[in-house]
Coordinates of C-alpha atoms in Angstrom, one line a residue:
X1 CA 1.6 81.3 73.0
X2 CA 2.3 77.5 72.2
X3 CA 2.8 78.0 68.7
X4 CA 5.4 80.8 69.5
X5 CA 7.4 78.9 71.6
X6 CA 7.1 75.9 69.4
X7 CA 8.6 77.5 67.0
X8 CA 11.3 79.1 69.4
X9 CA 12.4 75.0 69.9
X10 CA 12.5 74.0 66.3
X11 CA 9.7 72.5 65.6
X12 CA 6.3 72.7 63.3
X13 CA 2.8 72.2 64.6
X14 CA 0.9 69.0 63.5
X15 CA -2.7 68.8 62.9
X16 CA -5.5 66.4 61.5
X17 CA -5.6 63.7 64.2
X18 CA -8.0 63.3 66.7
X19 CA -6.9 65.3 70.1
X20 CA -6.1 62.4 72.9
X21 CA -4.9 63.2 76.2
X22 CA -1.5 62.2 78.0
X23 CA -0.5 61.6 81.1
X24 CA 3.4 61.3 82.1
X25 CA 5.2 59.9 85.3
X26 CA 8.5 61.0 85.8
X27 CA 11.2 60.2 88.0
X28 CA 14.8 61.8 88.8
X29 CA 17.2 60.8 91.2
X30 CA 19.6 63.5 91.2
X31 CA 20.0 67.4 90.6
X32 CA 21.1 66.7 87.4
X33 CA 18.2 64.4 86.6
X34 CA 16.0 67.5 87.9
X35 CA 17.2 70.0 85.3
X36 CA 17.0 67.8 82.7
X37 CA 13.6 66.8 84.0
X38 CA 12.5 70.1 83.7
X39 CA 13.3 70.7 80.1
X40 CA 12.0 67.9 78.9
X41 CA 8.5 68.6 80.7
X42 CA 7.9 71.9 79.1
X43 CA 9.4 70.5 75.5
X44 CA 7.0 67.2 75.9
X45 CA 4.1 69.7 76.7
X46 CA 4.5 71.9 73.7
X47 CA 5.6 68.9 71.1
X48 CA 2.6 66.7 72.8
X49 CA 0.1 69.4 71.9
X50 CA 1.5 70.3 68.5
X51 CA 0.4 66.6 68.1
X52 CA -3.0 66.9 69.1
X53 CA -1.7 64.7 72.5
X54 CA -2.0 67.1 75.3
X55 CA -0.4 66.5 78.4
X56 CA -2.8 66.6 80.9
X57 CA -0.9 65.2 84.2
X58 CA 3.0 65.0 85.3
X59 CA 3.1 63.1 88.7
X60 CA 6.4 61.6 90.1
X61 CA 9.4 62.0 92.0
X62 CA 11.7 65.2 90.7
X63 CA 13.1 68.2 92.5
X64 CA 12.7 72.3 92.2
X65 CA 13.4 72.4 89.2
X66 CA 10.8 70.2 87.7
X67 CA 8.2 71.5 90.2
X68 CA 8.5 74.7 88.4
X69 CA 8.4 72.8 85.3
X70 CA 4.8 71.0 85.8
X71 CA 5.6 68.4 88.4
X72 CA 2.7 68.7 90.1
X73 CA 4.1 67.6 93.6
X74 CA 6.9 65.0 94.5
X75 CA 5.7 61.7 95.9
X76 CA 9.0 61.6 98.0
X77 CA 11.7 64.0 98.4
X78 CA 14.1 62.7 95.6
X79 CA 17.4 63.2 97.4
X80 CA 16.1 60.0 99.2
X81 CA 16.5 57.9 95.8
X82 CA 19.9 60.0 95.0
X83 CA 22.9 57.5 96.8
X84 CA 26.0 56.5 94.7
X85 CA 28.7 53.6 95.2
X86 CA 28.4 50.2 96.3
X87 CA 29.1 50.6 100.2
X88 CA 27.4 53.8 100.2
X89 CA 24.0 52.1 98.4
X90 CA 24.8 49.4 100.5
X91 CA 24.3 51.4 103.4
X92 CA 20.6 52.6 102.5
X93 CA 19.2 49.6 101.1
X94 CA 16.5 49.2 103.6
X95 CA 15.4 53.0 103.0
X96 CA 15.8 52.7 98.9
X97 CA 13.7 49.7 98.8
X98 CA 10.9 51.4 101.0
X99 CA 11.0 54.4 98.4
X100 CA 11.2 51.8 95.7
X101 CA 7.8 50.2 97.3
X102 CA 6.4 53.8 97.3
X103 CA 6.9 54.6 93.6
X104 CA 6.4 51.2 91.8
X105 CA 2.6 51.6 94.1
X106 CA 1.9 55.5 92.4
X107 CA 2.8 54.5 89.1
X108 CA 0.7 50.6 88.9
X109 CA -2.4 53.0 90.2
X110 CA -1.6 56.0 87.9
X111 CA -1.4 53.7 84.8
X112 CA 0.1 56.4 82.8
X113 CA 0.8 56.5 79.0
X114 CA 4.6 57.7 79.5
X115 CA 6.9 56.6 82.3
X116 CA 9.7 58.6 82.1
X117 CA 12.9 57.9 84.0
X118 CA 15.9 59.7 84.4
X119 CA 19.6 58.2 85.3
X120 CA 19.5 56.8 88.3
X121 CA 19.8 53.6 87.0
X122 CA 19.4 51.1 89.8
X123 CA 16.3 52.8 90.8
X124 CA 14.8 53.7 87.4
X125 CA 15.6 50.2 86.0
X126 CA 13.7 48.4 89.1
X127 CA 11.0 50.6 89.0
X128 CA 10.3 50.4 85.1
X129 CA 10.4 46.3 85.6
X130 CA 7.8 46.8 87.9
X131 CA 5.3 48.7 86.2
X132 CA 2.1 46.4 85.2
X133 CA 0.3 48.3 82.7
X134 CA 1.1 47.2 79.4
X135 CA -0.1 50.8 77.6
X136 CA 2.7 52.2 79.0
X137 CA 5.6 53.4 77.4
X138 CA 8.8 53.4 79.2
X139 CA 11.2 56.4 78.2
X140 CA 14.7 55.8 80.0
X141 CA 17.1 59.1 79.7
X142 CA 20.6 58.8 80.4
X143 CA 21.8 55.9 78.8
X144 CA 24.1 53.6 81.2
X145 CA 27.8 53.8 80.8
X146 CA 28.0 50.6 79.4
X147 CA 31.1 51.6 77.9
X148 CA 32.8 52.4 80.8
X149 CA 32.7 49.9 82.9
X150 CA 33.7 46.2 83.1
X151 CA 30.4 44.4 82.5
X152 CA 28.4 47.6 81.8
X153 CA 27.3 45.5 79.1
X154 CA 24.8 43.6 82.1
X155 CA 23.0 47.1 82.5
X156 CA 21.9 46.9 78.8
X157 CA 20.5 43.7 79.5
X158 CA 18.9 45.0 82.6
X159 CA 17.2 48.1 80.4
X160 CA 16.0 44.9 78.2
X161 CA 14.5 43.1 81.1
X162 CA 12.8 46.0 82.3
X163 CA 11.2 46.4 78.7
X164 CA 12.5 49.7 78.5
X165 CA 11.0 51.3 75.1
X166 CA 13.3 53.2 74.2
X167 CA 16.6 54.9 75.7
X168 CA 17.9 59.1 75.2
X169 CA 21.4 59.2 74.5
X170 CA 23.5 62.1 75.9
X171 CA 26.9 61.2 73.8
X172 CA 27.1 59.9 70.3
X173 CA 28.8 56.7 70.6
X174 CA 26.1 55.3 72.9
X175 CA 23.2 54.7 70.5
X176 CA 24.8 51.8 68.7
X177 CA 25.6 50.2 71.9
X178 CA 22.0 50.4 73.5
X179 CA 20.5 48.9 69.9
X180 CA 22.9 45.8 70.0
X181 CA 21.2 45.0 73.6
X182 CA 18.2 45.0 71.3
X183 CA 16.5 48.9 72.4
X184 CA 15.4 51.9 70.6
X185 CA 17.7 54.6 71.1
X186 CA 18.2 58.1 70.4
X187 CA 21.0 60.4 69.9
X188 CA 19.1 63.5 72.0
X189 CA 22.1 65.7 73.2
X190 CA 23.3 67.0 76.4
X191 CA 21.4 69.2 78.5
X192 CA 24.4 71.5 78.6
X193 CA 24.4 72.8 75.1
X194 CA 20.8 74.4 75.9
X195 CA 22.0 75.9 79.2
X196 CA 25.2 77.3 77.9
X197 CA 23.3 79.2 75.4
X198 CA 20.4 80.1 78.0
X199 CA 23.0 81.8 80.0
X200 CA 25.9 83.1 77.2
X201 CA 24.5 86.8 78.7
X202 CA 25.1 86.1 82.0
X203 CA 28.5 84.9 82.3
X204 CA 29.5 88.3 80.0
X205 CA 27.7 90.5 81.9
X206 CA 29.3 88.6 85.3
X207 CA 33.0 88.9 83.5
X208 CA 32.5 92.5 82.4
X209 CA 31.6 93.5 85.8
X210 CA 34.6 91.9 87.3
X211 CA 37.2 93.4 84.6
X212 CA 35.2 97.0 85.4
X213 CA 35.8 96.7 89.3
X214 CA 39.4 95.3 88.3
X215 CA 40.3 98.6 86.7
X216 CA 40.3 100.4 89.8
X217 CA 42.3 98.2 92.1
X218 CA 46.0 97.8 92.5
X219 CA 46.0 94.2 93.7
X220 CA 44.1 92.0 91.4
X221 CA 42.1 88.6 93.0
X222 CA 42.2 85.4 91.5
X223 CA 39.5 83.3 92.1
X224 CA 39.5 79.7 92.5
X225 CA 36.0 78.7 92.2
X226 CA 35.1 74.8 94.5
X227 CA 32.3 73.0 93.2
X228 CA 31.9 70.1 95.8
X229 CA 29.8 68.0 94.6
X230 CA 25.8 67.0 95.0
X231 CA 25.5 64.8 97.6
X232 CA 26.1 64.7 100.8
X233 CA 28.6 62.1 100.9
X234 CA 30.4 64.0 98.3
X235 CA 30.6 67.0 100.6
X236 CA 32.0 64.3 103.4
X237 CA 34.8 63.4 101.3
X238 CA 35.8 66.4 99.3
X239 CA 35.4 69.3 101.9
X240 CA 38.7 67.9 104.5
X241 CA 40.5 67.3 100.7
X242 CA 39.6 71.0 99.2
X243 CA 40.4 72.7 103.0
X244 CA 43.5 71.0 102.5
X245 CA 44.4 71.7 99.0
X246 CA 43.5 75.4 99.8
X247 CA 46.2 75.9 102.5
X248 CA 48.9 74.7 100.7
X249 CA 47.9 76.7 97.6
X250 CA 47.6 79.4 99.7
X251 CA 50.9 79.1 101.5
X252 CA 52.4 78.6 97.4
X253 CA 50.7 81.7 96.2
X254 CA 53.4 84.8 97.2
X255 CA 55.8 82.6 95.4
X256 CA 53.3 81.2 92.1
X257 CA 51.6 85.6 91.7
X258 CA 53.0 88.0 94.5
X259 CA 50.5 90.2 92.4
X260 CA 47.0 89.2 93.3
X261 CA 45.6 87.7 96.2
X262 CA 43.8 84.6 96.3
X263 CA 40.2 84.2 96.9
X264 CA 38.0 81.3 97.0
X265 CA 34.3 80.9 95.8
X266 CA 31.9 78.2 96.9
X267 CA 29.1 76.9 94.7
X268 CA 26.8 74.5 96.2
X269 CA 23.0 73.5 96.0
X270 CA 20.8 75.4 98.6
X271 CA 20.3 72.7 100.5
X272 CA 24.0 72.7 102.0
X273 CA 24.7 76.2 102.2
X274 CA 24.6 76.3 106.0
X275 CA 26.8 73.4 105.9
X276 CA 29.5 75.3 104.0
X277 CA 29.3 78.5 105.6
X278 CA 30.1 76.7 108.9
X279 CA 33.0 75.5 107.0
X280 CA 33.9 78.6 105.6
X281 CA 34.3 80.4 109.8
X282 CA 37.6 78.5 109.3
X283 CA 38.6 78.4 105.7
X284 CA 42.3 79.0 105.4
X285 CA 41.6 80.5 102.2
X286 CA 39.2 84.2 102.0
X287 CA 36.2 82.6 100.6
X288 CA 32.9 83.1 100.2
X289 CA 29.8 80.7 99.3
X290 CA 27.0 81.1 96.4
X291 CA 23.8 78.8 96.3
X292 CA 22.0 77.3 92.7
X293 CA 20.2 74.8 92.0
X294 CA 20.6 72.4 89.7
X295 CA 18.1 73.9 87.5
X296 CA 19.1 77.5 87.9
X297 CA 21.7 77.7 84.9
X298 CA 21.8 81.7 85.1
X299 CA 23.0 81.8 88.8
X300 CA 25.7 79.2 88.0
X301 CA 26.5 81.0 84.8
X302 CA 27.0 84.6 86.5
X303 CA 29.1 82.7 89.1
X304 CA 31.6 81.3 86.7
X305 CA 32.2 84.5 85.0
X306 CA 33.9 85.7 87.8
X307 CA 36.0 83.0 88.0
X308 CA 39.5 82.0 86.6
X309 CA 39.4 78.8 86.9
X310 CA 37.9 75.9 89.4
X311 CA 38.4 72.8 91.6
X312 CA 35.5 70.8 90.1
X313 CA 34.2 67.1 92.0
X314 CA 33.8 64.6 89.0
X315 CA 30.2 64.6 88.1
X316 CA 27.5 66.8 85.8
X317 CA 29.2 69.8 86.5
X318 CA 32.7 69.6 85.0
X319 CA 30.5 69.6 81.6
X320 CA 28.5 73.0 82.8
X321 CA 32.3 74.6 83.5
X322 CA 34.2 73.4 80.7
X323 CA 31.2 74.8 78.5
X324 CA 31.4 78.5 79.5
X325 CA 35.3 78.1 79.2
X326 CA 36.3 78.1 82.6
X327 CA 39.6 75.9 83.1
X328 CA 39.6 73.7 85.8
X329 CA 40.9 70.7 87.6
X330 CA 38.5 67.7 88.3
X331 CA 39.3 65.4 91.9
X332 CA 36.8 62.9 93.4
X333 CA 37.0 60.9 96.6
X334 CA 34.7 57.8 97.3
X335 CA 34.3 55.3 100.1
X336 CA 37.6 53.0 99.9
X337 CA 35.5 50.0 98.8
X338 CA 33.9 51.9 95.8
X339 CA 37.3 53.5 95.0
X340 CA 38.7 49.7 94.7
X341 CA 36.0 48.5 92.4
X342 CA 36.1 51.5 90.5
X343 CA 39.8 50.8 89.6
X344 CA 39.0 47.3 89.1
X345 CA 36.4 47.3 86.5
X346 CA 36.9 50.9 84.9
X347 CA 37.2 50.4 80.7
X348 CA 38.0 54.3 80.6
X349 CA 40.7 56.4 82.1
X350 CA 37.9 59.6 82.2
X351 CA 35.6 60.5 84.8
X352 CA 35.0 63.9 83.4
X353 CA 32.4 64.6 80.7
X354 CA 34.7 67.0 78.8
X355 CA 37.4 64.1 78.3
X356 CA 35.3 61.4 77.7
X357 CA 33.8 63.3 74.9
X358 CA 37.2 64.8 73.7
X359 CA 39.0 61.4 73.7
X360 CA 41.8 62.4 71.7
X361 CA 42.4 66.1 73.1
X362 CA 41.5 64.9 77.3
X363 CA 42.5 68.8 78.3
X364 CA 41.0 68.2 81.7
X365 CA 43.5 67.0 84.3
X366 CA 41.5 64.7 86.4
X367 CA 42.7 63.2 89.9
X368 CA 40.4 60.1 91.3
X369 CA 40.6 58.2 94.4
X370 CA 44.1 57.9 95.9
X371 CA 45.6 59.5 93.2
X372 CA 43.9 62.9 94.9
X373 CA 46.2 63.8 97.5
X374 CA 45.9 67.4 98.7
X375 CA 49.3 68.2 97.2
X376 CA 48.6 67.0 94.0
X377 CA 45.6 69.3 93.6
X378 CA 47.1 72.1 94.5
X379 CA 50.0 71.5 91.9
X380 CA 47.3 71.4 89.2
X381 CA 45.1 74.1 90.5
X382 CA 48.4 76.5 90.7
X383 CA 48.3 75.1 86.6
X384 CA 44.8 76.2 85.5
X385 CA 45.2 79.3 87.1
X386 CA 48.5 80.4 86.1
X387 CA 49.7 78.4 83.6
X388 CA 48.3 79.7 80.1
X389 CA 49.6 76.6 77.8
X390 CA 47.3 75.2 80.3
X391 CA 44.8 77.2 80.4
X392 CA 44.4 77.6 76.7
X393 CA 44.1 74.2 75.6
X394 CA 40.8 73.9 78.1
X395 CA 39.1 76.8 76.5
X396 CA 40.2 76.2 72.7
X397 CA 38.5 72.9 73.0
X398 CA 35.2 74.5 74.2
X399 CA 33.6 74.8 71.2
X400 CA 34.6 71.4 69.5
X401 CA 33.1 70.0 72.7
X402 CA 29.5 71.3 71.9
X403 CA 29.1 70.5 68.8
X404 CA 29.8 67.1 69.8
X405 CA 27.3 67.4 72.0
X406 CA 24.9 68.9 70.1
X407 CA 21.8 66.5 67.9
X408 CA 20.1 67.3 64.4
X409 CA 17.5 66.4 62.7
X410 CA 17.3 64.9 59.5
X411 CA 18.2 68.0 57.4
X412 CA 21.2 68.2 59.8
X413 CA 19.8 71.8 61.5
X414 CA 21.0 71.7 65.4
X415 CA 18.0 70.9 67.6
X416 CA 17.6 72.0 71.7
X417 CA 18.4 68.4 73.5
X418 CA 14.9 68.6 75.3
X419 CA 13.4 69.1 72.0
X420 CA 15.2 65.6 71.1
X421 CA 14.0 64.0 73.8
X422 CA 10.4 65.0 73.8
X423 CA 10.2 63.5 70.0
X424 CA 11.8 60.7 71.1
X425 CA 9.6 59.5 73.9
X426 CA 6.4 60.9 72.0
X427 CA 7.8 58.6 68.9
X428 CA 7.8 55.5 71.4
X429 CA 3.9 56.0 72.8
X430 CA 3.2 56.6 69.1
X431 CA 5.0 53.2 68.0
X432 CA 3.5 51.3 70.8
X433 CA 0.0 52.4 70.4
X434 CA 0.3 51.4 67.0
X435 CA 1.6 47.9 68.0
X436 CA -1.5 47.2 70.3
X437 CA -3.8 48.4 67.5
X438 CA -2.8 45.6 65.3
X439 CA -2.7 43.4 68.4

């Protein structure tokens, strides 16, 4: 069974060592973090093993998704490390640094061979520093955005100071960056290249089955899917600003498509369903509300085949959208404080993955902070839907935005991301055993 899936990811089985054993600690921060947790797990256990390494243990902090994946249980619920912005962090300092406590304890008494973090930086980074054990190899995924900020430069050093091993690149540019700070890093790929691919049969099937129900009814919806974000300050902020975007779309739409009615579609994690659906008692827009998690590609893929286009808060999931070719509009809404800064020290003019990775083409219209007003959004909403200049230059950029994202190996054949990363990190234990052996 291991060999068959081996071989499924792209890689050959090894052989001729002695068989050691491997323990992992792994920690994620956000939903994002989890599904990309739970890749990696099942790609570390199957590349460990073709190399005579087993995995043997997976403790740590994760979600669902990497519960399912081998996690075997999660020393605190990780929403309680998942807090972004300066006032918001600010805010739950005494609670992060209790968690922090917590963590840097389990992993000094695991002693494990791998320590594997993912984003989250300010926890990840302060929680690798602390780890005693000088057998263990510290795998950071997620490289900071050291390029897009003012001073991102000072997170490299802090990846340094936390003797970081090595660091797993999602974009192509960043390698170069994280070896000048003087760390190993790999080009590994984006998560979303696997999913999309995963799920390619699900968002058909979802999009058949609307144009088949279509063909029967004189009025045609169009649906304006609302991803609001992760967290639950995100919901705070974006939820008032959607409502309000909705109303005045919906009071624009007689005039913008007297032919179809307008319908909107919530996704959200499970976890804030109830809060949307009290929401949704007094939506001004018909609207209904879908649950996935962040691991649960499938659900999210089925849900955007129905869709025409989306209202999409800045964050992982404008790349999951833009990759099944669903055009959409990005907005995000902070605390003022983290807004200000964010204006002040930003080296980019992105915040969507899709741009930043598309410098030169940018088809996503993105509007951040003030520059978000309810109005606004509903101007560039009316645009994804309706507008197919629009509309087309999103989805012809689809596939150019993949292969971008996409790693290969040294004969230049495409390799899964997980797959990428799981060499990576079992590269760095291999490199470090080797150092304290001469040692």
């Amino acid at each position: 069974m291991a060999s068959r899936l081996s071989r499924r990811l792209n890689f050959g089985l090894g052989g001729g060592r002695d068989c050691r054993r491997l323990s992992v600690w792994v920690f994620a921060g956000e939903p994002s973090g989890d599904a990309i947790g739970a890749r990696v797990l099942r790609a570390l256990r199957l590349e460990a093993e073709a190399r005579n390494d087993p995995v043997t243990s997976v403790e740590g902090v994760g979600g669902p998704a990497m519960l399912a994946a081998g996690l075997r249980a999660s020393l605190f619920p990780m929403a309680e490390a998942s807090v972004m912005g300066v006032a918001e962090v600010a805010a739950s300092l005494p609670s992060l640094r209790r968690r922090l406590a917590q963590a840097v304890a389990a992993v000094n008494a695991a002693q494990p061979d791998v320590l594997l973090t993912i984003d989250s930086k300010g926890f990840s980074f302060r929680l690798a520093k602390a780890v005693t054990n000088e057998g263990t190899t510290k795998v950071h995924v997620v490289s900071p955005s050291w390029w897009a900020w003012r001073g991102g430069e000072r997170n490299l050093r802090a990846l340094r100071v936390a003797g970081v091993d090595e660091v797993a690149c999602l974009l192509p540019f960043e390698p170069e960056g994280v070896r000048r700070a003087g760390i190993n890093a790999a080009f590994v790929g984006h998560p979303v290249v696997e999913e999309v691919s995963e799920t390619a049969g699900a968002f058909r099937e979802a999009r058949d089955a609307r144009r088949a129900a279509e063909a029967f009814t004189q009025k045609k919806p169009t649906v304006l899917v609302l991803m609001p974000g992760s967290r639950d300050q995100e919901l705070a902020k974006h939820l008032p600003l959607f409502r309000e975007t909705c109303e005045l779309l919906e009071r624009r739409w007689r005039t913008i498509d007297p032919g179809s009615d307008l319908r909107v579609d919530f996704l959200v994690l499970p976890q804030h369903e109830h809060r949307i659906r009290r929401e949704l008692q007094t939506w001004p827009v018909p609207a209904t509300c879908a649950t996935a998690d962040a691991g649960d590609g499938v659900t999210r893929a089925s849900f955007l085949g129905g869709a025409d286009a989306a209202l999409v808060a800045a964050g992982t999931a404008t790349a999951h959208v833009f990759a099944h070719g669903v055009p959409q509009v990005v907005a995000y809404r902070a605390h003022f404080v983290t807004e200000w800064l964010a204006r002040a020290l930003a080296k980019t003019p992105h915040a969507s993955l899709p741009n930043i990775a598309l410098p030169t083409v940018a088809p996503v219209p993105e509007l951040l902070g003030p520059r978000a007003p309810p109005a606004a959004l509903a101007d560039a909403a009316a645009r994804v839907l309706r507008d197919e200049s629009a509309r087309r230059a999103q989805i012809e950029a689809r596939d150019a935005f993949l292969d971008v994202l996409t790693p290969r190996d040294a004969s230049g054949a495409k390799v899964a991301p997980s797959l990428a990363v799981a060499r990576a990190a079992l590269d760095a234990v291999e490199a470090k055993r080797r150092e304290r052996a001469k040692s």
